[in-house]
mmCIF file of C-alpha atoms in Angstrom:
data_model
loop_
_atom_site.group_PDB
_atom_site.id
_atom_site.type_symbol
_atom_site.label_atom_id
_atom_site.label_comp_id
_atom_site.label_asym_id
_atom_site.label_seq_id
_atom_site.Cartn_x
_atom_site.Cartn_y
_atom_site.Cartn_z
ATOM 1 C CA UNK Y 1 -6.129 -19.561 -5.966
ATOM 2 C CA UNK Y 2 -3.667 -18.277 -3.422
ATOM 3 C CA UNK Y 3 -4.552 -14.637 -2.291
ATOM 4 C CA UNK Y 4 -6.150 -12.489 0.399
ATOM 5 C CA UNK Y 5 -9.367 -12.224 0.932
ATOM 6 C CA UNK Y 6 -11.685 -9.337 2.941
ATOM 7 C CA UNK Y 7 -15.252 -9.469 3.912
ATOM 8 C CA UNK Y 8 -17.299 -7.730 3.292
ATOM 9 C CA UNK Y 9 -16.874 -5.720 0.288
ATOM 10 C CA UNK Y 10 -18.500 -3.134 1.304
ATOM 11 C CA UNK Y 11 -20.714 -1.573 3.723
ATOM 12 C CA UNK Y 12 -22.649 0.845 4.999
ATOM 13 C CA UNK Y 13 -23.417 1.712 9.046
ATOM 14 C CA UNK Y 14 -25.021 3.291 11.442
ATOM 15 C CA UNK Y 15 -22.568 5.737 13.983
ATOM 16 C CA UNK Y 16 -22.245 3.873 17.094
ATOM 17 C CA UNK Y 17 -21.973 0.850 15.848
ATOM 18 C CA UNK Y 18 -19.448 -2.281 16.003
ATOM 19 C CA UNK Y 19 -18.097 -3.855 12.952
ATOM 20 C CA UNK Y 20 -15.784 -6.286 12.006
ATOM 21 C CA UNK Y 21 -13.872 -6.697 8.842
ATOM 22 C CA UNK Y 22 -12.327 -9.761 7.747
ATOM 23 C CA UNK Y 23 -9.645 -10.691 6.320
ATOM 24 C CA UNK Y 24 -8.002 -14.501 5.346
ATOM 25 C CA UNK Y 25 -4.977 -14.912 3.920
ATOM 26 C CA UNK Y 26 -3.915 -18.738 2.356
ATOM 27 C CA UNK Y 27 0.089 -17.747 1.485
ATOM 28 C CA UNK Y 28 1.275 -18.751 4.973
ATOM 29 C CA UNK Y 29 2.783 -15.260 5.430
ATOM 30 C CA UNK Y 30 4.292 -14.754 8.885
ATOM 31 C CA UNK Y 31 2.796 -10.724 8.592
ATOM 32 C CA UNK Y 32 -0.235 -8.948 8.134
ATOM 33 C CA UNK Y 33 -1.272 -5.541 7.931
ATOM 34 C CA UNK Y 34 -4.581 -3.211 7.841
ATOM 35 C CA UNK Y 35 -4.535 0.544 6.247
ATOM 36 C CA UNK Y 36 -7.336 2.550 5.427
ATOM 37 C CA UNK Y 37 -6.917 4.531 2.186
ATOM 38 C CA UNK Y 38 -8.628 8.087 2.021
ATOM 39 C CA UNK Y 39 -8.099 10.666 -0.886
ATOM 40 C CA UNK Y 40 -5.046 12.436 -0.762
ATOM 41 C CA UNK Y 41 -3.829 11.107 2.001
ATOM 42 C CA UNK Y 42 -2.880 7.411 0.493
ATOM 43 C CA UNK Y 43 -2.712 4.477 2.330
ATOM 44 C CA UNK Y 44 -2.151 5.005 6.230
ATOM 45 C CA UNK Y 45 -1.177 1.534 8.800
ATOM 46 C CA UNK Y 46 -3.501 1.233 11.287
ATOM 47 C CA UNK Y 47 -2.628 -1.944 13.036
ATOM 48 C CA UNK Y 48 -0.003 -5.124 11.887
ATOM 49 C CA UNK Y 49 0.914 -7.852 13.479
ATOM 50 C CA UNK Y 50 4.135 -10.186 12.540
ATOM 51 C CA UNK Y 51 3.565 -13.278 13.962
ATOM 52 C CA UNK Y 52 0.223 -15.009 15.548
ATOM 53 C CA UNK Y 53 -0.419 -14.022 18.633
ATOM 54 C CA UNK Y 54 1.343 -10.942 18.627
ATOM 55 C CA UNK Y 55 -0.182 -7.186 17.421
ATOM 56 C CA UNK Y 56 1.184 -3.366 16.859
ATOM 57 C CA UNK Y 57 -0.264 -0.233 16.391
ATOM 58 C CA UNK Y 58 0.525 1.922 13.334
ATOM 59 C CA UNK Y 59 -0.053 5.497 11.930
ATOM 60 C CA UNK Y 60 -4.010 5.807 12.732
ATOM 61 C CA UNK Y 61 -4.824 2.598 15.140
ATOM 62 C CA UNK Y 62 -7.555 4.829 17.734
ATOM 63 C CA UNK Y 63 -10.731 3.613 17.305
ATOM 64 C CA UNK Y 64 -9.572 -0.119 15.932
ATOM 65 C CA UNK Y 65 -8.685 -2.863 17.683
ATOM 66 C CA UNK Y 66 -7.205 -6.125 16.021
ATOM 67 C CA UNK Y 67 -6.337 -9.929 16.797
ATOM 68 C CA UNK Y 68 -4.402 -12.706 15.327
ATOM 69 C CA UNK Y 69 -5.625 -15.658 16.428
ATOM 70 C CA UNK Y 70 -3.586 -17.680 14.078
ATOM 71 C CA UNK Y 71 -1.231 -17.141 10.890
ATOM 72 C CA UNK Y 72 -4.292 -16.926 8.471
ATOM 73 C CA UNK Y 73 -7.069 -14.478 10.084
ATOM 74 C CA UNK Y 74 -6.303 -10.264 11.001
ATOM 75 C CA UNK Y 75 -9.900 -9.252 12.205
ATOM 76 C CA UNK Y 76 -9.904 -5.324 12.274
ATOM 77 C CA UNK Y 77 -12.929 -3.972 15.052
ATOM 78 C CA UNK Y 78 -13.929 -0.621 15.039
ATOM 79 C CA UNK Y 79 -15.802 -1.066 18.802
ATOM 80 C CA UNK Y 80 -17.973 2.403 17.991
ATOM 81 C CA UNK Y 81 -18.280 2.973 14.346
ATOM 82 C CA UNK Y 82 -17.706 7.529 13.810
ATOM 83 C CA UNK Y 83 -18.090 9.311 10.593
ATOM 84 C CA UNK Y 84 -14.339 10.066 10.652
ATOM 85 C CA UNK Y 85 -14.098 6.448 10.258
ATOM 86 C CA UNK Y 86 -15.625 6.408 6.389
ATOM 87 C CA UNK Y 87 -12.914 5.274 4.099
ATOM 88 C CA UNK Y 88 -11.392 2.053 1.922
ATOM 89 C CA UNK Y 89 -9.546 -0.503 4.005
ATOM 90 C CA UNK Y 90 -7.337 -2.676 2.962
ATOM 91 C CA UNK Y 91 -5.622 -5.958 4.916
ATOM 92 C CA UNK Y 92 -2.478 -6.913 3.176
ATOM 93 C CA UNK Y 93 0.136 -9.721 4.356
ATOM 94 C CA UNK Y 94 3.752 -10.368 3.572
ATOM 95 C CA UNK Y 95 6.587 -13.107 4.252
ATOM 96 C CA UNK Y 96 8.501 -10.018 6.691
ATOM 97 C CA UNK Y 97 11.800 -11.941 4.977
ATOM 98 C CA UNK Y 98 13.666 -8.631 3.900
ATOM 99 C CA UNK Y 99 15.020 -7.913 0.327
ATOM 100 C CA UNK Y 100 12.346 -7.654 -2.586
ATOM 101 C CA UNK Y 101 9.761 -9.348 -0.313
ATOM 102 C CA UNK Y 102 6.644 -6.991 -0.939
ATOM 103 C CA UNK Y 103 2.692 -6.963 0.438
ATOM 104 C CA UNK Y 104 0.084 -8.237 -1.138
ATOM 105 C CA UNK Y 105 -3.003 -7.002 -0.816
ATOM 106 C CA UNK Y 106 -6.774 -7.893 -0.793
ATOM 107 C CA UNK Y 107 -9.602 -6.571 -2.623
ATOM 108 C CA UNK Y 108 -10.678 -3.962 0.204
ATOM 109 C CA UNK Y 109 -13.941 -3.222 1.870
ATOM 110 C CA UNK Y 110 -15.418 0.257 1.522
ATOM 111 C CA UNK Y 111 -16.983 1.563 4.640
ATOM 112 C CA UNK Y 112 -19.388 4.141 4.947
ATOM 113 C CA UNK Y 113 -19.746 5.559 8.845
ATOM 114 C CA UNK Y 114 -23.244 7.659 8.590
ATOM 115 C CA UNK K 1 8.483 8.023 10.835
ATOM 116 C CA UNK K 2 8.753 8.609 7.105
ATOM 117 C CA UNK K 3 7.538 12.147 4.784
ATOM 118 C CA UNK K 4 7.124 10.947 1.314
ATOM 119 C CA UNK K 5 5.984 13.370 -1.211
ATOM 120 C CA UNK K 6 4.757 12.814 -4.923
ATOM 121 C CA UNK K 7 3.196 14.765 -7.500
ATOM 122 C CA UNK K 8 -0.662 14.215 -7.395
ATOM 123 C CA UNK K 9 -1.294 14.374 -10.856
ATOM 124 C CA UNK K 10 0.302 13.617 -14.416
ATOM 125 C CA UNK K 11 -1.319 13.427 -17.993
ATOM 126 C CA UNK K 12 0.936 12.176 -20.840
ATOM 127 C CA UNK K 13 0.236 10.566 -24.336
ATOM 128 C CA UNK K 14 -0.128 7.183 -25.551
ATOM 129 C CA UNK K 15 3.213 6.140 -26.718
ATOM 130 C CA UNK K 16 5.288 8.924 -24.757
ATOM 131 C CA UNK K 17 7.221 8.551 -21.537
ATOM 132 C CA UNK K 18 6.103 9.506 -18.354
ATOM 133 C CA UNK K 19 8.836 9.465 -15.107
ATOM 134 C CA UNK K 20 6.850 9.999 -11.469
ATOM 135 C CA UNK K 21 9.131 11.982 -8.791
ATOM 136 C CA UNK K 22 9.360 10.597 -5.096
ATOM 137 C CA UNK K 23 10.999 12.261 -2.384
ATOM 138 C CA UNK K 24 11.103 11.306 0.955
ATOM 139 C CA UNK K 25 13.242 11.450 4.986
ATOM 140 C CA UNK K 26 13.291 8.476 6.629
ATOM 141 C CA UNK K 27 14.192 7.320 10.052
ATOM 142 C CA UNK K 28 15.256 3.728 8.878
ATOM 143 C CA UNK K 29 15.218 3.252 5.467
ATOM 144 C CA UNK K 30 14.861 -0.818 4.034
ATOM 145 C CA UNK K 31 13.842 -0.311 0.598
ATOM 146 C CA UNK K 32 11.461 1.656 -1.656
ATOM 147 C CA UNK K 33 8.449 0.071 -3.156
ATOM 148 C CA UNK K 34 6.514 1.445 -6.073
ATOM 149 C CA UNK K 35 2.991 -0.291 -6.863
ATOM 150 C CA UNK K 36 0.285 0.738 -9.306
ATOM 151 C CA UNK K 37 -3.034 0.495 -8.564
ATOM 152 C CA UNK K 38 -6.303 1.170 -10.984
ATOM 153 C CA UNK K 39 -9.252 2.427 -9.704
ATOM 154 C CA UNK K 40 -11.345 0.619 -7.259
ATOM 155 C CA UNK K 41 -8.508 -2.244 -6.833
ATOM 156 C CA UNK K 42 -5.925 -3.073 -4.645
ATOM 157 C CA UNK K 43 -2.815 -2.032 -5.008
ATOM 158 C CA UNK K 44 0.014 -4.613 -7.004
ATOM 159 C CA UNK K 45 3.816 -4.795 -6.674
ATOM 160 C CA UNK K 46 5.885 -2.853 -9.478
ATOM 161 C CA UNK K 47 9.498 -2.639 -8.228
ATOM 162 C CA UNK K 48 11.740 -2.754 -5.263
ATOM 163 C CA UNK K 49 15.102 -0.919 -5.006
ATOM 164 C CA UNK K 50 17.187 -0.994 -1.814
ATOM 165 C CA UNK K 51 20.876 -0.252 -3.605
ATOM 166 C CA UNK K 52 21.607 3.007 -5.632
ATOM 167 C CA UNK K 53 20.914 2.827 -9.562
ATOM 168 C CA UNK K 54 18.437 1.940 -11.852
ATOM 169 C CA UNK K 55 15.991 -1.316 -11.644
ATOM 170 C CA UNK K 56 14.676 -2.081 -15.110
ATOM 171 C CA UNK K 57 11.854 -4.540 -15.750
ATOM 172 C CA UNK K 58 10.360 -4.478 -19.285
ATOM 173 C CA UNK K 59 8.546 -1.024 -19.659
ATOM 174 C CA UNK K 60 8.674 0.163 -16.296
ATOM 175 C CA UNK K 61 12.147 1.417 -14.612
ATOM 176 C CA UNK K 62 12.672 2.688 -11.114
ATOM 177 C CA UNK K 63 15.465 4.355 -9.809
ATOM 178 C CA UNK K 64 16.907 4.904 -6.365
ATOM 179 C CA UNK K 65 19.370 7.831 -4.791
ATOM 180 C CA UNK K 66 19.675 6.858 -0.973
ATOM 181 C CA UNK K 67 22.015 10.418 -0.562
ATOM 182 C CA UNK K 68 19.197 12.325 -2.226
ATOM 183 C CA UNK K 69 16.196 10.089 -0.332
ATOM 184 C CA UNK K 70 14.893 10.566 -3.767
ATOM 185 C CA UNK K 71 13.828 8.061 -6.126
ATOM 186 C CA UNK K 72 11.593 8.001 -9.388
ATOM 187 C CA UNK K 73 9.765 5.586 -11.405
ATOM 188 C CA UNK K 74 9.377 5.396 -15.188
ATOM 189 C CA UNK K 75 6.909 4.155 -17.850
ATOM 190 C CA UNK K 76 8.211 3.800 -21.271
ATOM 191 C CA UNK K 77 5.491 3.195 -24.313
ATOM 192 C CA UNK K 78 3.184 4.065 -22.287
ATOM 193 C CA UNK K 79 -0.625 2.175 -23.044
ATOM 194 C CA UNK K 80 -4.154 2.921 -21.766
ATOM 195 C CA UNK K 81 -3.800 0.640 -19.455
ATOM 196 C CA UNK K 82 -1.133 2.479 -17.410
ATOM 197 C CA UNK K 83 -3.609 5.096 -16.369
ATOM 198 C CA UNK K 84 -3.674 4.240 -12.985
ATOM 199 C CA UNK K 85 -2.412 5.521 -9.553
ATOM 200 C CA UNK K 86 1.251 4.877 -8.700
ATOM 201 C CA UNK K 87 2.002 4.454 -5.375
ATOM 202 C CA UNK K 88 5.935 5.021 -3.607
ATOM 203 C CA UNK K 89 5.778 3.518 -0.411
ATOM 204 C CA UNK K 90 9.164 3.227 1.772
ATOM 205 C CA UNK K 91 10.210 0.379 4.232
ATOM 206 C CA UNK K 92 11.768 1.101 7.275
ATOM 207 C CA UNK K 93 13.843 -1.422 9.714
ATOM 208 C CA UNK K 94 10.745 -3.432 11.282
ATOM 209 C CA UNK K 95 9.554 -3.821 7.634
ATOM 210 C CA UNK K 96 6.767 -1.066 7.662
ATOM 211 C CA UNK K 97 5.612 0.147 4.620
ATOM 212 C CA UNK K 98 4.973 3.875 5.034
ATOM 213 C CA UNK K 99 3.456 5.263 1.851
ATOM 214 C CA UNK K 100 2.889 8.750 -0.313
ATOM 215 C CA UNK K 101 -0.145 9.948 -1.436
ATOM 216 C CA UNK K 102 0.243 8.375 -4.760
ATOM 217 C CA UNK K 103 0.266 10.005 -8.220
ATOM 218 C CA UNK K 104 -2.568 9.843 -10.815
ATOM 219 C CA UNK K 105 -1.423 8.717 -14.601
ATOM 220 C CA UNK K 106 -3.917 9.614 -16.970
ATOM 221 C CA UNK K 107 -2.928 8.411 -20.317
ATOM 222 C CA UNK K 108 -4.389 10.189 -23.289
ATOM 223 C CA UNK K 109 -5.028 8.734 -26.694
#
């Protein structure tokens, strides 16, 4: 079945530490996107990136780093895991062709920084 | 950037209407998104406007005032199973979504 998928679904770390959270998409869409989602605040861009090989930041991207590789993987790297950092994240991917074309996202991974 | 603002919370009846507010400024504005999304899922695509007027797809309608940067969404016959967050997200020329906080539907019985 076509989709996104994230890895892991959730998780729970030590401050300090690295982590990476996955993400595959299998649509063959040109974009991809990661936001984190914290209450009341909705989702927030922290890093996209609209073609392989190329990357920008978004709303929240300090602490994160990301790659694309290739058209299907959007690694997100927090290099030195904080608190602040605890929250739902969500990769999502679209077509970037204009009109009605919308994201699609994956199933998240919920992170908890402690 | 964008400012979107939504209501954060609306209770309504099973069977009644419900129509969720979104107001927002842009600085390039390519189309307003609204998705739903239940709790503890991701969120999924409800409507798209990018002209002026009324987008109607079976009980859910969204409208669009690009003068106003104002735009609302509504949910006719409204079931359980629209007691979700809903979601107005804007897109701005380099296809960036930038979204509001989202508003909470609680549908009573």
């Amino acid at each position: 079945i076509a989709g996104i998928t994230q890895a892991p679904t959730s998780q729970i770390l030590a401050a300090g530490r690295r982590m990476t959270l996955r993400c595959t998409q299998d649509m063959r869409h040109n974009a991809m996107y990661w936001y984190r989602q914290d209450l009341g605040l909705g989702l927030r861009l922290i890093h996209y990136s609209n073609t392989a090989g190329t990357t920008g930041k978004g709303e929240v991207p300090d602490g994160y780093s990301v790659s694309r590789a290739n058209t299907d993987d959007f690694p997100l790297t927090l290099a030195s895991a904080v608190p602040s950092q605890t929250s739902v994240y969500f990769c999502a991917s679209s077509r970037l062709a204009g009109g009605p074309d919308t994201q699609y996202f994956g199933p998240g991974t919920r992170l908890t920084v402690l | 950037g964008q400012n979107i603002d939504q209501p954060t919370e609306m209770t309504a009846t099973e069977g009644a209407i419900v129509q969720i507010n979104c107001t927002y400024q842009t600085s390039g504005f390519n189309g307003l998104f609204w998705y739903q999304q239940h709790a503890g899922e991701a969120p999924t695509f409800l409507s798209y406007n990018v002209l002026d007027g009324l987008e109607e797809k079976g009980r859910f309608s969204s409208f669009l005032s690009r003068s106003k940067g104002y735009s609302y969404l509504l949910l006719k016959e409204l079931q359980m199973k629209d007691s979700a967050s809903y979601l107005c997200a804007v897109r701005d020329s380099d296809y960036k979504l930038s979204f509001g906080a989202g508003t909470t539907v609680t549908v009573r019985a």
